[in-house]
Coordinates of C-alpha atoms in Angstrom, one line a residue:
M1 CA -28.3 11.8 24.4
P2 CA -25.4 12.2 26.8
G3 CA -22.3 10.5 25.5
T4 CA -23.3 10.5 21.9
A5 CA -20.7 13.0 20.8
E6 CA -18.0 11.2 22.7
E7 CA -19.1 7.9 21.2
E8 CA -18.9 9.4 17.7
A9 CA -15.4 10.8 18.3
Y10 CA -14.3 7.6 19.9
G11 CA -15.6 5.5 17.0
Y12 CA -14.1 7.9 14.4
V13 CA -10.6 7.8 15.9
L14 CA -10.7 4.0 16.7
R15 CA -11.7 3.2 13.1
R16 CA -8.8 5.2 11.7
I17 CA -6.3 3.6 14.1
R18 CA -7.5 0.1 13.2
T19 CA -7.5 0.7 9.5
G20 CA -4.1 2.4 9.4
V21 CA -5.3 6.0 8.6
Y22 CA -3.7 7.0 11.9
K23 CA -0.4 5.2 12.2
P24 CA 1.8 4.6 15.3
G25 CA 3.7 7.8 16.0
D26 CA 1.1 10.1 14.4
R27 CA 0.1 13.2 16.4
L28 CA -3.7 13.7 16.7
V29 CA -5.0 17.2 17.4
P30 CA -8.5 17.4 19.0
E31 CA -9.4 20.6 17.2
E32 CA -8.8 19.0 13.8
I33 CA -10.8 15.9 14.6
A34 CA -13.6 18.0 16.2
A35 CA -13.8 20.0 13.0
A36 CA -13.8 16.8 10.8
I37 CA -16.8 15.3 12.6
G38 CA -18.6 18.5 13.5
T39 CA -18.4 18.5 17.2
S40 CA -16.7 20.4 20.0
R41 CA -13.2 19.6 21.4
M42 CA -14.4 18.2 24.7
P43 CA -16.0 15.0 23.3
V44 CA -12.7 14.4 21.3
R45 CA -10.6 14.9 24.4
D46 CA -12.9 12.5 26.3
A47 CA -12.5 10.0 23.5
F48 CA -8.7 10.4 23.6
R49 CA -8.7 9.6 27.4
R50 CA -10.8 6.5 26.7
L51 CA -8.4 5.3 23.9
A52 CA -5.4 6.0 26.2
T53 CA -6.8 3.6 28.8
Q54 CA -6.9 1.0 26.0
E55 CA -3.2 1.8 25.3
L56 CA -4.0 3.0 21.8
L57 CA -3.0 6.6 22.4
T58 CA -0.4 8.4 24.6
L59 CA -1.7 11.8 25.9
R60 CA 0.5 14.8 25.8
P61 CA 0.4 17.9 28.0
N62 CA -0.4 20.2 25.0
R63 CA -3.7 18.3 24.6
A64 CA -2.6 16.4 21.6
A65 CA -2.3 12.7 21.5
I66 CA 0.2 10.3 19.9
V67 CA -0.9 7.0 18.4
R68 CA 1.0 4.4 20.5
S69 CA 3.7 2.3 19.0
L70 CA 4.4 -1.0 20.8
D71 CA 7.9 -2.3 21.3
L72 CA 8.9 -6.0 20.9
A73 CA 8.2 -6.9 24.5
E74 CA 4.7 -5.4 24.4
L75 CA 3.9 -7.0 21.0
T76 CA 5.1 -10.3 22.3
E77 CA 2.9 -10.0 25.4
V78 CA -0.1 -9.3 23.2
F79 CA 0.5 -12.4 21.1
E80 CA 1.1 -14.5 24.3
M81 CA -2.2 -13.3 25.7
R82 CA -4.0 -13.9 22.5
A83 CA -2.7 -17.4 22.4
V84 CA -4.0 -18.3 25.8
L85 CA -7.3 -16.5 25.7
E86 CA -8.2 -17.5 22.1
G87 CA -7.2 -21.1 22.9
L88 CA -9.5 -21.1 25.9
A89 CA -12.4 -19.5 23.9
A90 CA -12.0 -21.9 21.0
G91 CA -12.0 -24.9 23.3
A92 CA -15.2 -23.7 25.0
A93 CA -16.7 -23.0 21.6
M94 CA -16.6 -26.7 20.7
K95 CA -19.7 -27.3 22.8
V96 CA -21.8 -25.5 20.2
I97 CA -19.9 -25.6 16.9
G98 CA -21.6 -27.8 14.4
S99 CA -21.5 -28.4 10.6
A100 CA -23.1 -25.0 9.8
E101 CA -20.5 -23.1 11.9
L102 CA -17.7 -25.2 10.4
A103 CA -18.9 -24.4 6.9
E104 CA -19.0 -20.7 7.8
L105 CA -15.4 -20.9 9.1
E106 CA -14.4 -22.6 5.8
R107 CA -16.1 -19.8 3.9
R108 CA -14.3 -17.2 5.9
L109 CA -11.0 -19.0 5.2
E110 CA -11.7 -18.9 1.5
A111 CA -12.4 -15.1 1.8
M112 CA -9.0 -14.7 3.4
E113 CA -7.4 -16.5 0.5
Q114 CA -9.1 -14.2 -2.0
C115 CA -7.6 -11.1 -0.5
E116 CA -4.1 -12.2 0.4
A117 CA -2.6 -9.6 -1.8
N118 CA -4.4 -6.8 0.0
A119 CA -3.2 -6.3 3.6
D120 CA -6.2 -4.1 4.7
E121 CA -8.8 -6.6 3.5
W122 CA -6.8 -9.6 4.7
I123 CA -6.5 -8.2 8.3
T124 CA -10.2 -7.6 8.4
A125 CA -11.0 -11.1 7.2
H126 CA -8.4 -12.6 9.5
S127 CA -9.8 -10.9 12.6
G128 CA -13.3 -12.0 11.5
F129 CA -12.2 -15.6 11.3
H130 CA -10.7 -15.7 14.8
L131 CA -13.4 -13.6 16.4
Y132 CA -16.2 -15.7 14.8
L133 CA -14.7 -18.9 16.1
C134 CA -14.1 -17.5 19.6
G135 CA -17.5 -15.9 19.8
F136 CA -19.1 -19.3 20.2
S137 CA -17.4 -19.6 23.6
G138 CA -20.4 -17.9 25.1
R139 CA -18.1 -15.9 27.4
P140 CA -18.7 -12.1 26.9
R141 CA -15.9 -11.0 29.3
L142 CA -13.4 -13.3 27.6
M143 CA -14.5 -12.0 24.2
A144 CA -14.1 -8.4 25.3
H145 CA -10.5 -9.0 26.2
I146 CA -9.8 -10.9 22.9
L147 CA -11.4 -8.1 20.9
A148 CA -9.3 -5.5 22.7
L149 CA -6.1 -7.5 21.9
H150 CA -7.1 -7.6 18.2
V151 CA -7.7 -3.8 18.2
T152 CA -4.2 -3.3 19.8
I153 CA -2.4 -5.4 17.3
E154 CA -4.1 -4.6 14.1
P155 CA -2.3 -1.3 13.3
H156 CA 1.1 -3.1 13.8
M157 CA 0.1 -6.1 11.7
R158 CA -1.0 -3.7 8.9
I159 CA 2.5 -2.0 8.9
W160 CA 4.2 -5.4 9.2
L161 CA 2.3 -7.0 6.3
Q162 CA 2.4 -4.0 4.0
S163 CA 6.2 -3.7 4.4
A164 CA 6.8 -7.4 3.5
D165 CA 7.6 -8.7 0.0
K166 CA 5.7 -11.9 0.4
P167 CA 1.9 -12.3 0.5
M168 CA 0.1 -13.3 3.6
S169 CA -0.7 -17.0 4.2
S170 CA -4.1 -18.3 5.1
R171 CA -4.8 -21.8 4.0
E172 CA -2.1 -24.0 5.4
D173 CA -2.0 -22.7 9.0
H174 CA -5.7 -22.0 9.4
S175 CA -6.6 -25.3 7.9
L176 CA -5.0 -27.0 10.9
I177 CA -7.6 -25.2 13.1
L178 CA -10.4 -26.5 11.0
D179 CA -9.0 -30.0 11.1
A180 CA -8.8 -29.9 14.9
I181 CA -12.4 -28.7 15.1
K182 CA -13.5 -31.6 12.9
R183 CA -11.9 -34.1 15.3
R184 CA -14.3 -32.7 18.1
R185 CA -11.6 -32.6 20.7
P186 CA -11.7 -29.3 22.7
E187 CA -8.2 -29.8 24.2
L188 CA -6.7 -30.3 20.7
V189 CA -8.5 -27.2 19.4
E190 CA -7.1 -25.2 22.3
A191 CA -3.6 -26.5 21.7
V192 CA -3.7 -25.9 18.0
I193 CA -4.9 -22.3 18.5
R194 CA -2.2 -21.6 21.0
D195 CA 0.5 -22.9 18.8
H196 CA -0.9 -21.1 15.8
I197 CA -0.7 -17.7 17.5
S198 CA 2.5 -18.3 19.5
C199 CA 4.5 -19.3 16.4
T200 CA 4.2 -15.8 15.1
I201 CA 6.4 -14.4 18.0
P202 CA 9.8 -15.5 16.7
A203 CA 9.0 -14.2 13.2
L204 CA 7.8 -10.9 14.7
A205 CA 11.0 -10.6 16.7
A206 CA 13.1 -11.2 13.6
L207 CA 11.1 -8.6 11.7
M208 CA 11.5 -5.9 14.4
E209 CA 15.2 -6.6 14.9
G210 CA 16.3 -6.8 11.2
P211 CA 15.5 -6.0 7.6
V212 CA 12.0 -7.1 6.3
G213 CA 12.2 -10.1 4.0
H214 CA 8.7 -11.6 4.0
A215 CA 5.5 -11.8 6.0
P216 CA 5.3 -14.6 8.5
N217 CA 2.2 -16.7 8.6
A218 CA 0.3 -14.0 10.5
S219 CA -1.9 -15.4 13.3

């Protein structure tokens, strides 16, 4: 089927960016990736162009690509956008979230706690918690933007958390979200989500501007 090889190449590179196999600043060579997945160079180059439009790669004239590294202003913008969009989605999700969904969010929070010493597993569980909640908004375009922001930020969160000397935090901050949901007030849920994500920005700035001391309560 047309596009199958490109989708395979795209998924291969995307997974490795999200999981930290390819780190910001790494140089990716299409011939090497093509050999790894058993395809020609053209689908890999097409995948590179697609990932570049998502601001995950920077293309070079020599046909290689560099995994993008975001500066503080760009990272701040991503968190600001997440705060607004996830707040909107969570508020809309209140129309359909019931006891079963709340119980699943609690289960996901417990799963996050179980892997707080492992940054890779924690980031996966953390994204799952937020995307599960926002998914009940019933707004596919909104969810597409939220997912893209998570994909953009995950490699940087991985470096951030792995370089810190303090484990990630799950229970305290995320419990505030569950408490707001239990009160059945969409405007409160939206405000709590926005605050939860926005409060990461000052800690992120401190991390990027000075020595690493501990991991902020990553949002």
